Short mmCIF file of C-alpha atoms in Angstrom, two decimals:
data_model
loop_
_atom_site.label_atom_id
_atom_site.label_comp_id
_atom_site.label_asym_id
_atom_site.label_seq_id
_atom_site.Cartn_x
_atom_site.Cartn_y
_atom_site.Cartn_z
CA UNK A 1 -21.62 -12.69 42.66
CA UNK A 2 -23.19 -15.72 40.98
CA UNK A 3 -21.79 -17.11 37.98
CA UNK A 4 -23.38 -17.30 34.77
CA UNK A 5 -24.36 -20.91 32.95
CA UNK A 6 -22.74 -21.00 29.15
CA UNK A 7 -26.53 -20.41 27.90
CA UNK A 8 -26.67 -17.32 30.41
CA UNK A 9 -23.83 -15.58 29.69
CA UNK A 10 -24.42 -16.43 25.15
CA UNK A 11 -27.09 -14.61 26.13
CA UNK A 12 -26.10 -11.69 28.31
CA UNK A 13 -22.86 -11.23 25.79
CA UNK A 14 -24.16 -12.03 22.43
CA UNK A 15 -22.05 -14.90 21.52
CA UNK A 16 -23.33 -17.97 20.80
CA UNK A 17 -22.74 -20.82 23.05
CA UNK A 18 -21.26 -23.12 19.92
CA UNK A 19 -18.75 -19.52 19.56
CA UNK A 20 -18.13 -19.78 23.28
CA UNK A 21 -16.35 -23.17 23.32
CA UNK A 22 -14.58 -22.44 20.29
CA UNK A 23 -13.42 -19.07 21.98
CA UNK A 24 -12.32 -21.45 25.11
CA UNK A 25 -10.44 -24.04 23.21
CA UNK A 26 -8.20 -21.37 21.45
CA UNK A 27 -7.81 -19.57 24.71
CA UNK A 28 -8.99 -16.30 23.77
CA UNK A 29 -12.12 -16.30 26.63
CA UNK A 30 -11.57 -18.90 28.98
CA UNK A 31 -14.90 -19.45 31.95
CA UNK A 32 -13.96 -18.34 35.31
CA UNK A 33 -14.71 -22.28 36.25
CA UNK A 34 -15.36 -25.82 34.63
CA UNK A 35 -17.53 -28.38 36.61
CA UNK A 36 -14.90 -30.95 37.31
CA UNK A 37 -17.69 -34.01 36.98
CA UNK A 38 -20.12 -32.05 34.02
CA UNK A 39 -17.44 -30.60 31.53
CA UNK A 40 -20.25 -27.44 31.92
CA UNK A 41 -18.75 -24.17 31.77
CA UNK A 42 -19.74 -20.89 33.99
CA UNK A 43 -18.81 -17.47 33.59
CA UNK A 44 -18.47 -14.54 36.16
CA UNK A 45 -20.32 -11.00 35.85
CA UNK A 46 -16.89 -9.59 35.58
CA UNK A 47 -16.36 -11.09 32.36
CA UNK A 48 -19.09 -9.49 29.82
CA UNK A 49 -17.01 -6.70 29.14
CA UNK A 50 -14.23 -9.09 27.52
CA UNK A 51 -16.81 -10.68 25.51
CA UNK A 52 -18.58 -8.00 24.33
CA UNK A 53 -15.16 -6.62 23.49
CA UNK A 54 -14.37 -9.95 21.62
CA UNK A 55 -17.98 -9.47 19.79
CA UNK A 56 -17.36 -6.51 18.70
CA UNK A 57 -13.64 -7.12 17.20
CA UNK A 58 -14.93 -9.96 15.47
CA UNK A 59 -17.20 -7.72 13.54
CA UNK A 60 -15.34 -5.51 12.87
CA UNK A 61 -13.68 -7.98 11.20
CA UNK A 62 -10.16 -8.57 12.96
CA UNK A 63 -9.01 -12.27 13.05
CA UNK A 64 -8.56 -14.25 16.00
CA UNK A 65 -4.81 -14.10 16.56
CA UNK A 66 -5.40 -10.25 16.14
CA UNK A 67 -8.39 -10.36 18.91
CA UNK A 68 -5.88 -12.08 21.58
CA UNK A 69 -3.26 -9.86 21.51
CA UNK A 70 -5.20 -6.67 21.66
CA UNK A 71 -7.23 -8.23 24.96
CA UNK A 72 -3.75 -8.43 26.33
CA UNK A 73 -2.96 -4.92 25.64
CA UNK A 74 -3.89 -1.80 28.25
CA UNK A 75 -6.53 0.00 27.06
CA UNK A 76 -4.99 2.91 25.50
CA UNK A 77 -2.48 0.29 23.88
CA UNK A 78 -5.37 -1.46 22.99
CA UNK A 79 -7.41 1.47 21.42
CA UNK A 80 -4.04 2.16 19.44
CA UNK A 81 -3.88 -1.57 17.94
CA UNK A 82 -7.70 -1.29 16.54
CA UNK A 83 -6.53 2.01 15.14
CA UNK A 84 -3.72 0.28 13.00
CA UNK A 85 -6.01 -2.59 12.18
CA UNK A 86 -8.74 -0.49 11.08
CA UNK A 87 -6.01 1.96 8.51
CA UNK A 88 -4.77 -1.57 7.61
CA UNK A 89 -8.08 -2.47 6.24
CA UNK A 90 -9.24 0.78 4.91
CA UNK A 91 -5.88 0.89 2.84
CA UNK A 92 -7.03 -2.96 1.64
CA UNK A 93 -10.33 -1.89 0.78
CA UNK A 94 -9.45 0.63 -1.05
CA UNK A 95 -7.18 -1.03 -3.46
CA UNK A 96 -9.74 -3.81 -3.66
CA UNK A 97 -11.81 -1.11 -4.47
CA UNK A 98 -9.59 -0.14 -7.54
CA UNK A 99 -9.46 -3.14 -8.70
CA UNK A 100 -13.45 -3.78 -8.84
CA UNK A 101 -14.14 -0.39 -10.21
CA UNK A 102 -11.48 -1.46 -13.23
CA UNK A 103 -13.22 -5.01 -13.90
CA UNK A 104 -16.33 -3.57 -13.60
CA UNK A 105 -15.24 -1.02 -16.47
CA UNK A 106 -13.61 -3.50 -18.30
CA UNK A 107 -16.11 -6.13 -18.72
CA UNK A 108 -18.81 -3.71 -19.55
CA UNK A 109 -16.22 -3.21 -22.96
CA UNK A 110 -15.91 -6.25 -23.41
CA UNK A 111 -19.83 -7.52 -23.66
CA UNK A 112 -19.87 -11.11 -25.28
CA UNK A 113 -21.67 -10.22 -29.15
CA UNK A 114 -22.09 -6.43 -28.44
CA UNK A 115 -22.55 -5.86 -32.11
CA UNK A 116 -20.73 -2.47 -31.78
CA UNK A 117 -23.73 0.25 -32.03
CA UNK A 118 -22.43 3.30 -31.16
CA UNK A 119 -23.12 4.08 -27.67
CA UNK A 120 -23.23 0.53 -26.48
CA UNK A 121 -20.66 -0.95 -24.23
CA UNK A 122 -17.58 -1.92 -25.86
CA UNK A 123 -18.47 0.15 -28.47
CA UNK A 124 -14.74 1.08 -30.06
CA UNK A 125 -15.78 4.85 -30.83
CA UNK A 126 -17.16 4.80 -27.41
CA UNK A 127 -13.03 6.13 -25.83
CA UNK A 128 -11.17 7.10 -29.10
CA UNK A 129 -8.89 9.55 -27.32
CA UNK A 130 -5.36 8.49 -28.12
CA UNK A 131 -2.94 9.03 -24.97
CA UNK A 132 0.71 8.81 -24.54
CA UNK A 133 3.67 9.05 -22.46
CA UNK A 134 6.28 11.53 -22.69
CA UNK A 135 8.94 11.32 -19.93
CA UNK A 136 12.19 11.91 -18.54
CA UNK A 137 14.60 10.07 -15.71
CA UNK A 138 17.29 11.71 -13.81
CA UNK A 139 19.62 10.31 -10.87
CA UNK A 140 21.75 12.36 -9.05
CA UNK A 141 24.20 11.50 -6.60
CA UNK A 142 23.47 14.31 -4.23
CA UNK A 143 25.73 16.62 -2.21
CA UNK A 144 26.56 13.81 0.95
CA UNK A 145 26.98 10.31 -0.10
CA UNK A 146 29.75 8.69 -1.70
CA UNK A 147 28.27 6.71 -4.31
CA UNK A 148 24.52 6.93 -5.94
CA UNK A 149 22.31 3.47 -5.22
CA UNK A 150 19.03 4.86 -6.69
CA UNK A 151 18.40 2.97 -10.31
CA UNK A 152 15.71 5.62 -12.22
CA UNK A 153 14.05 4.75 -15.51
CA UNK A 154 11.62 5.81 -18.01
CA UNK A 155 10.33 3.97 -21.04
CA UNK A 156 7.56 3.57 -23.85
CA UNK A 157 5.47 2.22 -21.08
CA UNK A 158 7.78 1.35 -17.45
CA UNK A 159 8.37 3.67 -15.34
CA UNK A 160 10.45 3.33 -12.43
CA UNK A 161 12.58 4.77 -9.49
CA UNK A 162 14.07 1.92 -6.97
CA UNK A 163 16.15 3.21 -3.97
CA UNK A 164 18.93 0.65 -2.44
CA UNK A 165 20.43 0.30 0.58
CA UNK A 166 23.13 -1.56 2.41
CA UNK A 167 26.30 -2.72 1.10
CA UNK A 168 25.18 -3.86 -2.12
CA UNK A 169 22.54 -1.04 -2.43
CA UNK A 170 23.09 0.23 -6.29
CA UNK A 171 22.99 -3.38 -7.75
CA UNK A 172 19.71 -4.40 -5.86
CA UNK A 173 18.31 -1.14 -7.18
CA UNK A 174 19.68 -1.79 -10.45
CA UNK A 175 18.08 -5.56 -10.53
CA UNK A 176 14.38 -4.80 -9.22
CA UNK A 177 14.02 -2.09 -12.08
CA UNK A 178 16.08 -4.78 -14.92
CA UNK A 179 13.23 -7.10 -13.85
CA UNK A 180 10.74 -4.77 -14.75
CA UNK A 181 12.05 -3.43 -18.39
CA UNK A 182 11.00 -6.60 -20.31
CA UNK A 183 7.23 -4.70 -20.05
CA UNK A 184 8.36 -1.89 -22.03
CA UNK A 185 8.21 -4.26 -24.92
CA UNK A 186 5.28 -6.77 -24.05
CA UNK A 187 1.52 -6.26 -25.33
CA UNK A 188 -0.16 -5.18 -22.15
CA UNK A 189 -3.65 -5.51 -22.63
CA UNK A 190 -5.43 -3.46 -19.71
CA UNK A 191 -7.47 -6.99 -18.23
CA UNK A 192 -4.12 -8.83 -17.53
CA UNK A 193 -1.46 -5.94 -16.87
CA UNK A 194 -1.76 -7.03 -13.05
CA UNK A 195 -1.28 -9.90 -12.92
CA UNK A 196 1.60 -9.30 -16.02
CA UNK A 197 2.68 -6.79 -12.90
CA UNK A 198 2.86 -9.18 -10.23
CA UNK A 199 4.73 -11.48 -11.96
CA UNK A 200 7.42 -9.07 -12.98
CA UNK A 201 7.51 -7.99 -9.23
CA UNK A 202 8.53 -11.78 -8.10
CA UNK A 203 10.84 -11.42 -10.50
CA UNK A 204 12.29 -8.70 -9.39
CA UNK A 205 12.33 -10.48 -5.62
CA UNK A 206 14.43 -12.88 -7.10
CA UNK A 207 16.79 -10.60 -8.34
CA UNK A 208 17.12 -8.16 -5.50
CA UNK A 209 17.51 -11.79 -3.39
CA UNK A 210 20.50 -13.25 -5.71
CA UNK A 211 22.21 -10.18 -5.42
CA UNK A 212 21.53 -9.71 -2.10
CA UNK A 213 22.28 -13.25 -0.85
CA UNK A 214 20.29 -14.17 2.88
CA UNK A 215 20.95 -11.01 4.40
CA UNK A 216 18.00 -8.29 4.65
CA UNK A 217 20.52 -5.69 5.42
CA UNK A 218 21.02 -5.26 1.52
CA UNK A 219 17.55 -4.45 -0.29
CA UNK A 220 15.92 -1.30 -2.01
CA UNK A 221 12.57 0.34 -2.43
CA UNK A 222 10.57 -0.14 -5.37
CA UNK A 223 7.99 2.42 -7.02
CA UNK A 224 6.93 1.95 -10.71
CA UNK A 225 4.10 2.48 -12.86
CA UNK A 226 3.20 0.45 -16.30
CA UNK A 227 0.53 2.40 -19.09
CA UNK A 228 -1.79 0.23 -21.36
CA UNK A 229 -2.71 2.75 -22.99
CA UNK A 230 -5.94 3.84 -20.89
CA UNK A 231 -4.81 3.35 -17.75
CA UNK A 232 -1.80 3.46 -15.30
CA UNK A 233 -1.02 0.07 -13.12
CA UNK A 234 1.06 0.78 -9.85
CA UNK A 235 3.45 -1.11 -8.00
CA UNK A 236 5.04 0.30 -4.45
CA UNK A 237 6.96 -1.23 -1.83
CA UNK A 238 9.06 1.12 0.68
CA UNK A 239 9.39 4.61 1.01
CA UNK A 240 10.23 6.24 -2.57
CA UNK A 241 6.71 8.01 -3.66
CA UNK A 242 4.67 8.65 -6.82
CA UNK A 243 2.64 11.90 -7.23
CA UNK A 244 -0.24 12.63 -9.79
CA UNK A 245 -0.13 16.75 -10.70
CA UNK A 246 -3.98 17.08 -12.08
CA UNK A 247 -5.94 20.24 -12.59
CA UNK A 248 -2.91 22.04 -10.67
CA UNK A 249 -3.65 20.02 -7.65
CA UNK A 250 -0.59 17.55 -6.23
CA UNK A 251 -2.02 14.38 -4.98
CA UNK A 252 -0.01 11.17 -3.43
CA UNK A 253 -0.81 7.79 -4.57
CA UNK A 254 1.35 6.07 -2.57
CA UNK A 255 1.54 5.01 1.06
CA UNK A 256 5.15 5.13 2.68
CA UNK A 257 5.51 1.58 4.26
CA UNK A 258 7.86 2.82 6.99
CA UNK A 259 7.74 3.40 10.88
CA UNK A 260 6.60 6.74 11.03
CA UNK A 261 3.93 6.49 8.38
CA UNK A 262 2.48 3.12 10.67
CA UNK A 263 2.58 5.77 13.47
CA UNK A 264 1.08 8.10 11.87
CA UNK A 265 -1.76 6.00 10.90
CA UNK A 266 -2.09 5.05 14.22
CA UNK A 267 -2.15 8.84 15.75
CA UNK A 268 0.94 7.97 17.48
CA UNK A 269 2.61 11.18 15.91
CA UNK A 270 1.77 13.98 14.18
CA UNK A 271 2.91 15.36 10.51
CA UNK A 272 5.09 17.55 11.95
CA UNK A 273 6.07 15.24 14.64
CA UNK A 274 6.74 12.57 11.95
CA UNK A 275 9.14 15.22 10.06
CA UNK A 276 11.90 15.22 12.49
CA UNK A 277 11.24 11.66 13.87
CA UNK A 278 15.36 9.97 14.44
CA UNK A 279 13.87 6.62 12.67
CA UNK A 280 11.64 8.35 9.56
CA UNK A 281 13.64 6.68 7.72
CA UNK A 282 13.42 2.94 8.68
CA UNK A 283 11.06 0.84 6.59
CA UNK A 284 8.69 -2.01 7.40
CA UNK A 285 8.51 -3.33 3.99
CA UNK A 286 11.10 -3.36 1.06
CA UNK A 287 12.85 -5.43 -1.42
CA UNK A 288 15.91 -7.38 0.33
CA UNK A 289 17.79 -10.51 0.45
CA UNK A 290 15.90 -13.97 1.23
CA UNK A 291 15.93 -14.21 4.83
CA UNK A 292 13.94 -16.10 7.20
CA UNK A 293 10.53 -14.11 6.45
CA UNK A 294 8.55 -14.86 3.27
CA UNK A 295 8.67 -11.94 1.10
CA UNK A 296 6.45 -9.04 1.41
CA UNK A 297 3.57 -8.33 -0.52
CA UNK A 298 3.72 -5.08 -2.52
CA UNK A 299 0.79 -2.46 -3.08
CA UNK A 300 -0.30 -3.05 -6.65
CA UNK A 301 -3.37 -1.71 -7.93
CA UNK A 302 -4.56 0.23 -11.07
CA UNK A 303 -5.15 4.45 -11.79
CA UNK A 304 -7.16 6.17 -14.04
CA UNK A 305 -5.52 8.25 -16.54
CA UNK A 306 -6.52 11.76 -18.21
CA UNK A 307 -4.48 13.83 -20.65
CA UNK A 308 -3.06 16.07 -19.40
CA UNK A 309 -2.05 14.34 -15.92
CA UNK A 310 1.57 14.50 -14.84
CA UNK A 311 3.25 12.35 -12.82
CA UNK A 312 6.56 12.35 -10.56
CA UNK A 313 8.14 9.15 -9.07
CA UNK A 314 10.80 9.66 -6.99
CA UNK A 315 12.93 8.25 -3.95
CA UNK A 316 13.26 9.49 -0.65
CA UNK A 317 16.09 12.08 -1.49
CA UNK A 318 13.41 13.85 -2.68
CA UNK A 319 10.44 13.97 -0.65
CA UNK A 320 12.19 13.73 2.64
CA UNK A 321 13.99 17.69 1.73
CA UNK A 322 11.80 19.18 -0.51
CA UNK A 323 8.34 20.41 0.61
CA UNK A 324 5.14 19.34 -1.55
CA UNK A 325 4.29 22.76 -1.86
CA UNK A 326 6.98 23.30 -3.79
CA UNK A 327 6.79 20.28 -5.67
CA UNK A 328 3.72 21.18 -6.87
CA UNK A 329 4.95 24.49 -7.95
CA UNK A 330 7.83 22.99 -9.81
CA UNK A 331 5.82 20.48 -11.23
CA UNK A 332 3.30 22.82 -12.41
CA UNK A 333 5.99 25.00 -13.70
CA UNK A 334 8.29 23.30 -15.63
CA UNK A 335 7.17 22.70 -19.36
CA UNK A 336 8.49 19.10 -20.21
CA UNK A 337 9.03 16.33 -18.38
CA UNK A 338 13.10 16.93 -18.56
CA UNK A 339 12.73 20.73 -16.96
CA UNK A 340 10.44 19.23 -14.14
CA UNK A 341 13.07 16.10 -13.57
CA UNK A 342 15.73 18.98 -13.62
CA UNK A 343 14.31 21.46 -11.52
CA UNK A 344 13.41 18.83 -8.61
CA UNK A 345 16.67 17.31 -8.37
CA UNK A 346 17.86 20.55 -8.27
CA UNK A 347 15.83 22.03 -5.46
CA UNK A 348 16.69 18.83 -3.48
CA UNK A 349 20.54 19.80 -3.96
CA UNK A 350 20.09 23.24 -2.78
CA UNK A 351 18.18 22.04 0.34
CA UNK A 352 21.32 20.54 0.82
CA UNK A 353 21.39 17.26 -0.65
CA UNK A 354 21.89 14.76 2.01
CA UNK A 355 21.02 11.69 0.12
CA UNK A 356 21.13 10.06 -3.85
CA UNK A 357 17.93 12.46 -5.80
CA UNK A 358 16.13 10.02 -8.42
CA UNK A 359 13.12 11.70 -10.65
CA UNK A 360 11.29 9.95 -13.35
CA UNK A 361 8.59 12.59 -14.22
CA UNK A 362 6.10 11.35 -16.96
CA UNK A 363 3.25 13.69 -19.18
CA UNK A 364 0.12 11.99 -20.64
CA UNK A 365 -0.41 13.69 -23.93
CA UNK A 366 -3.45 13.88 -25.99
CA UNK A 367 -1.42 12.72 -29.70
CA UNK A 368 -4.95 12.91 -31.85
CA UNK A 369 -4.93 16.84 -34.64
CA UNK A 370 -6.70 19.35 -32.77
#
């Protein structure tokens, strides 16, 4: 069959020539043939269908590097890659969706000479509801391991369960959530908590890293939540979970970063495939010494908060034994934060405790006279 001139085949495949030599020089769609004397490219028939592919990754939005590897893939392989791309970038949306709806909330309170009317933005009067925490922590070694390497905390404001691992497990647990406690005391005005919490999570890098030394064999999870006062900022990395018990519905707000959830994601398993996976367990992102890869970024973003919410953060000893049905019903249950915190740790004993149990369960409570 004859081949296509550069202008032909821009044409035919809906890339632009000027996109076409850029797509040649980084090897990503080479022409079936280069005019020796000319420098002019052609193209074969054959080859539309890995350009259109190409086209259509690029609007979707994946980058370059991304768009060669999944043209080397099979098909299937291939239609499993764009699947973890696309949860990749619906998870990033999403928190970059937080994080707009927040700004866009807190700027319209904060209008430059709003003269306070009632009923304009900003107005004081306009969210007088005072909210606070109430909250309990409880670490328990469990019925199987020798020693406990979860760190769980609660405070005027942190909250925080960290699970460790490796040799050094229960100090690298113990450091990440240290790092974090300085908050309890700080003024955390709602416009700069995140970027208050992203500093305090380098922090804690650092500290998981000294204690840890270059080895990533020695790390820990890290789940924590820090109130203003109106709202709830979250930071996750690993597998330890928070929950949000509101209007007697239980609700996740964190995404596992670990094997089995990526292959989940991708439709590789099922949930109850996933439940008795051998490596549920291993994690693609945690806390851990400073090794050769730069330290990974973790999930921070900010939640709305209603009285009456509860909340439950709590390792993997937990949620990896106890069912969220039954979660729930504790949760919904118990009536203070220390009976919830109790009860859990308790149910994940009696389904037989293989691991350390950590619990930090936290109330918002409406303190203004009825």
């Amino acid at each position: 069959m004859e081949m296509l001139t550069i202008g032909a085949f821009a044409k035919a495949s809906r890339l632009s020539p000027k996109a076409l030599r850029l797509y040649d020089e980084l090897e990503l769609l080479r022409p079936a043939r280069v005019d020796p004397e000319t420098g002019y490219r052609y193209y074969a028939p054959e080859q539309l269908e890995q350009a259109r592919l190409v086209a259509w990754l690029r609007r979707l939005g994946m980058p370059l590097a991304g768009i060669r590897d999944v043209r080397a893939l099979e098909p299937a392989a291939a239609a499993r890659e764009i699947r973890a791309f696309w949860a990749r970038t619906e998870s990033e949306t999403a928190t970059r969706r937080d994080l707009a709806a927040f700004l866009v909330d807190h700027l319209s309170r904060t209008v430059p000479g709003n003269p306070g009317k009632p009923g304009d933005p900003g107005d004081p009067s306009e969210d007088t509801t005072m909210l606070e925490l109430r909250y309990s922590a409880l670490s328990d070694t469990g019925l199987v391991r020798p020693a406990n390497q979860d760190t769980a905390y609660a405070g005027t404001r942190v909250l925080a369960v960290a699970d460790g691992f490796g040799s050094g497990g229960a100090p690298a647990s113990s450091a990440a959530v240290e790092a974090l406690k300085f908050l309890d005391s700080e003024p955390l005005p709602a416009g700069s908590v995140l970027n208050l919490l992203e500093d305090a999570v380098q922090g804690a890098t650092q500290a998981v890293q000294e204690v840890a030394g270059p080895t990533a064999e020695i790390g820990t999870t890290l789940t924590a939540m820090v109130w203003t006062g109106s709202q709830l900022a979250l930071v996750h990395i690993g597998d330890s979970r928070a929950y949000l018990l509101r209007d007697g519905g239980l609700f996740r707000i964190t995404h596992d970063h670990t094997m089995v959830q990526s292959m989940l994601d991708e439709g590789r398993l099922t949930p109850e495939e996933a439940t008795a996976h051998p490596q549920r367990a291993l994690l693609l992102k945690a806390l851990t010494g400073s090794g050769p890869a730069p330290a990974p970024a973790p999930d921070v973003r900010l939640h709305d908060a209603l009285a009456g919410d509860r909340y439950l953060l709590c390792s993997d000893g937990l949620s990896a034994v106890v069912p969220e049905a039954t979660v729930r019903d504790t949760l919904a249950a118990a009536s203070t934060p220390t009976e919830a915190a109790q009860a859990l740790v308790r149910a994940a004993n009696d389904s037989g405790g293989p691991d350390n149990v950590s619990c930090v369960v936290a109330d918002l409570v409406n303190t203004e006279p009825q």
